[in-house]
mmCIF file of C-alpha atoms in Angstrom:
data_model
loop_
_atom_site.group_PDB
_atom_site.id
_atom_site.type_symbol
_atom_site.label_atom_id
_atom_site.label_comp_id
_atom_site.label_asym_id
_atom_site.label_seq_id
_atom_site.Cartn_x
_atom_site.Cartn_y
_atom_site.Cartn_z
ATOM 1 C CA MET A 1 107.697 75.706 105.454
ATOM 2 C CA LYS A 2 104.232 77.246 105.510
ATOM 3 C CA PRO A 3 102.450 80.737 105.807
ATOM 4 C CA ASP A 4 101.155 82.097 109.146
ATOM 5 C CA VAL A 5 97.995 83.172 107.536
ATOM 6 C CA ILE A 6 96.235 83.396 104.179
ATOM 7 C CA VAL A 7 95.060 86.819 102.970
ATOM 8 C CA ALA A 8 92.351 86.407 100.269
ATOM 9 C CA PHE A 9 91.529 89.544 98.158
ATOM 10 C CA GLY A 10 88.315 89.902 96.484
ATOM 11 C CA PHE A 11 87.936 91.117 92.769
ATOM 12 C CA SER A 12 84.590 92.891 92.203
ATOM 13 C CA LYS A 13 81.636 92.855 94.418
ATOM 14 C CA LYS A 14 80.091 89.548 93.672
ATOM 15 C CA GLY A 15 80.313 86.707 91.217
ATOM 16 C CA ALA A 16 82.455 84.268 89.528
ATOM 17 C CA ALA A 17 85.847 85.971 90.335
ATOM 18 C CA ASN A 18 85.187 85.869 94.045
ATOM 19 C CA ARG A 19 84.017 82.223 93.951
ATOM 20 C CA ALA A 20 87.360 81.281 92.227
ATOM 21 C CA ILE A 21 89.242 83.124 94.926
ATOM 22 C CA ALA A 22 87.135 81.547 97.724
ATOM 23 C CA ARG A 23 87.915 78.053 96.209
ATOM 24 C CA ALA A 24 91.577 78.776 96.198
ATOM 25 C CA ALA A 25 91.562 80.067 99.730
ATOM 26 C CA ILE A 26 89.607 76.930 100.930
ATOM 27 C CA ALA A 27 92.138 74.667 99.148
ATOM 28 C CA SER A 28 94.967 76.603 100.739
ATOM 29 C CA VAL A 29 93.443 76.387 104.253
ATOM 30 C CA ALA A 30 92.989 72.636 103.800
ATOM 31 C CA PHE A 31 96.726 72.296 102.751
ATOM 32 C CA TYR A 32 98.330 74.713 105.200
ATOM 33 C CA GLY A 33 95.931 74.591 108.125
ATOM 34 C CA VAL A 34 96.229 78.393 108.816
ATOM 35 C CA PRO A 35 93.627 81.031 109.257
ATOM 36 C CA VAL A 36 92.118 83.336 106.486
ATOM 37 C CA PHE A 37 91.738 87.039 106.534
ATOM 38 C CA THR A 38 89.455 88.248 103.871
ATOM 39 C CA GLN A 39 86.589 90.700 102.936
ATOM 40 C CA ASP A 40 82.910 89.895 102.930
ATOM 41 C CA ASP A 41 82.781 89.574 99.219
ATOM 42 C CA VAL A 42 85.022 86.476 99.392
ATOM 43 C CA LEU A 43 83.736 85.289 102.657
ATOM 44 C CA HIS A 44 80.162 85.168 101.272
ATOM 45 C CA GLU A 45 81.413 82.832 98.512
ATOM 46 C CA MET A 46 83.235 80.425 100.973
ATOM 47 C CA GLU A 47 79.741 79.481 102.236
ATOM 48 C CA LEU A 48 81.135 79.223 105.747
ATOM 49 C CA ARG A 49 83.145 76.038 105.012
ATOM 50 C CA VAL A 50 86.133 77.752 106.700
ATOM 51 C CA VAL A 51 85.730 78.442 110.386
ATOM 52 C CA ARG A 52 88.805 80.520 111.216
ATOM 53 C CA VAL A 53 88.138 83.672 109.162
ATOM 54 C CA GLN A 54 88.678 87.348 110.047
ATOM 55 C CA SER A 55 86.502 89.550 107.819
ATOM 56 C CA ALA A 56 87.632 92.989 106.688
ATOM 57 C CA ASN A 57 85.060 95.909 107.196
ATOM 58 C CA GLU A 58 84.090 97.692 104.194
ATOM 59 C CA GLU A 59 84.244 101.515 103.917
ATOM 60 C CA ARG A 60 82.608 103.688 101.223
ATOM 61 C CA GLY A 61 80.890 100.854 99.469
ATOM 62 C CA TYR A 62 84.019 98.982 98.673
ATOM 63 C CA LEU A 63 87.251 98.284 100.389
ATOM 64 C CA SER A 64 90.656 99.227 98.599
ATOM 65 C CA THR A 65 93.486 96.852 98.443
ATOM 66 C CA LEU A 66 95.529 99.061 100.732
ATOM 67 C CA GLY A 67 92.459 99.323 103.036
ATOM 68 C CA ILE A 68 92.427 95.532 103.485
ATOM 69 C CA CYS A 69 96.148 95.489 104.020
ATOM 70 C CA LYS A 70 95.923 98.027 106.670
ATOM 71 C CA GLN A 71 93.095 96.260 108.518
ATOM 72 C CA PHE A 72 95.093 93.075 108.297
ATOM 73 C CA LYS A 73 98.134 94.901 109.749
ATOM 74 C CA TYR A 74 95.986 95.988 112.708
ATOM 75 C CA PHE A 75 94.794 92.333 113.180
ATOM 76 C CA ALA A 76 98.246 90.928 112.728
ATOM 77 C CA ASP A 77 99.994 93.243 115.133
ATOM 78 C CA ARG A 78 97.705 91.881 117.831
ATOM 79 C CA ASN A 79 98.187 88.067 116.891
ATOM 80 C CA TRP A 80 101.821 87.645 115.503
ATOM 81 C CA ASN A 81 105.142 89.211 115.913
ATOM 82 C CA HIS A 82 105.838 88.518 112.303
ATOM 83 C CA ALA A 83 103.485 87.287 109.677
ATOM 84 C CA LYS A 84 104.366 85.278 106.633
ATOM 85 C CA ILE A 85 101.416 85.768 104.301
ATOM 86 C CA ARG A 86 100.133 83.557 101.509
ATOM 87 C CA VAL A 87 98.250 85.966 99.049
ATOM 88 C CA ILE A 88 95.261 84.677 97.037
ATOM 89 C CA ALA A 89 94.030 87.067 94.505
ATOM 90 C CA ALA A 90 93.036 87.427 90.932
ATOM 91 C CA PRO A 91 96.182 87.236 88.792
ATOM 92 C CA MET A 92 96.045 90.847 87.642
ATOM 93 C CA HIS A 93 95.447 91.996 91.222
ATOM 94 C CA GLN A 94 98.258 89.955 92.757
ATOM 95 C CA TRP A 95 101.033 92.557 92.213
ATOM 96 C CA TRP A 96 99.048 95.225 94.148
ATOM 97 C CA CYS A 97 98.208 92.953 96.994
ATOM 98 C CA GLU A 98 101.761 91.657 97.468
ATOM 99 C CA ARG A 99 103.290 95.180 97.009
ATOM 100 C CA ASP A 100 100.897 96.807 99.562
ATOM 101 C CA LEU A 101 101.587 94.121 102.113
ATOM 102 C CA LYS A 102 105.299 94.306 101.653
ATOM 103 C CA ARG A 103 105.144 98.189 102.100
ATOM 104 C CA LEU A 104 103.407 97.611 105.376
ATOM 105 C CA GLY A 105 106.262 95.343 106.524
ATOM 106 C CA PHE A 106 105.009 91.758 105.797
ATOM 107 C CA GLU A 107 106.845 88.796 104.268
ATOM 108 C CA ILE A 108 105.175 87.225 101.206
ATOM 109 C CA PHE A 109 105.205 83.296 101.285
ATOM 110 C CA GLU A 110 105.810 81.963 97.975
ATOM 111 C CA PRO A 111 104.541 78.416 97.572
ATOM 112 C CA PRO A 112 107.047 75.897 96.157
ATOM 113 C CA THR A 113 105.186 75.949 92.757
ATOM 114 C CA LYS A 114 103.902 79.149 91.350
ATOM 115 C CA THR A 115 100.135 78.719 91.749
ATOM 116 C CA ARG A 116 97.532 81.159 90.611
ATOM 117 C CA VAL A 117 93.878 81.324 91.188
ATOM 118 C CA THR A 118 92.166 79.511 88.336
ATOM 119 C CA GLU A 119 90.075 81.747 86.037
ATOM 120 C CA PRO A 120 86.318 81.310 86.395
ATOM 121 C CA GLN A 121 84.926 79.252 83.551
ATOM 122 C CA ILE A 122 81.647 81.170 83.524
ATOM 123 C CA GLY A 123 81.857 84.840 83.704
ATOM 124 C CA GLY A 124 85.587 85.376 83.628
ATOM 125 C CA TRP A 125 87.396 87.752 85.982
ATOM 126 C CA TYR A 126 85.514 90.953 85.053
ATOM 127 C CA ASN A 127 81.852 91.862 85.889
ATOM 128 C CA PRO A 128 80.250 94.316 83.435
ATOM 129 C CA SER A 129 77.573 95.187 86.067
ATOM 130 C CA ASP A 130 79.984 95.767 88.952
ATOM 131 C CA PRO A 131 79.531 99.110 90.975
ATOM 132 C CA GLN A 132 83.410 99.400 90.949
ATOM 133 C CA ILE A 133 84.012 100.606 87.347
ATOM 134 C CA TRP A 134 87.591 99.446 87.133
ATOM 135 C CA VAL A 135 86.612 95.659 87.397
ATOM 136 C CA ARG A 136 84.004 95.921 84.651
ATOM 137 C CA ASN A 137 86.393 94.872 81.809
ATOM 138 C CA ARG A 138 90.034 94.346 80.982
ATOM 139 C CA TRP A 139 90.593 97.713 79.231
ATOM 140 C CA ILE A 140 89.201 99.789 82.150
ATOM 141 C CA TRP A 141 91.295 97.762 84.717
ATOM 142 C CA TRP A 142 94.623 98.232 82.868
ATOM 143 C CA SER A 143 93.935 101.882 82.085
ATOM 144 C CA ARG A 144 93.505 102.609 85.693
ATOM 145 C CA GLU A 145 96.201 100.109 86.739
ATOM 146 C CA LEU A 146 99.009 101.779 84.707
ATOM 147 C CA ILE A 147 98.179 105.244 86.015
ATOM 148 C CA LEU A 148 98.184 103.947 89.661
ATOM 149 C CA ARG A 149 101.411 101.990 89.288
ATOM 150 C CA ALA A 150 103.127 105.157 88.076
ATOM 151 C CA LEU A 151 102.233 107.028 91.331
ATOM 152 C CA PRO A 152 104.725 107.265 94.038
ATOM 153 C CA TRP A 153 103.809 105.489 97.243
ATOM 154 C CA PHE A 154 103.077 108.655 99.236
ATOM 155 C CA ILE A 155 100.536 109.800 96.731
ATOM 156 C CA TYR A 156 99.047 106.313 96.138
ATOM 157 C CA GLN A 157 98.270 105.742 99.858
ATOM 158 C CA ARG A 158 96.396 109.035 100.022
ATOM 159 C CA ILE A 159 94.089 108.568 97.130
ATOM 160 C CA VAL A 160 92.983 104.925 97.278
#
């Protein structure tokens, strides 16, 4: 059993986190032989080693997790009747990615072994100079995260 597509979610604008996500996406493509849907921040780190990629367009300087999921839904509705998705994301971001895709009606493919993206050796997940304040450090990420997780879906989808 394999996924229909891999959706790789970036974490920050540039740097070590997206390189780690790109490496995991490339490995999954090699293993499953399915296309990747991602955003430009991850695509840039893939160095065009993957040919079948659909890139998400950015809005307002960054693209929210839900924004990527909605763009993927638009793409998937035209290509598959039902898509089983392998999510590739930073571990602290994985929950959001899967939750938003499930809310939009997708099935999440769980690999036989629980694999996570390996933490970058240099730089770690967070980027202190990132324009997205919430990915600058762990404290800011989790402060924002806890507030957003407490919001009902109908509010969350309007503000992100």
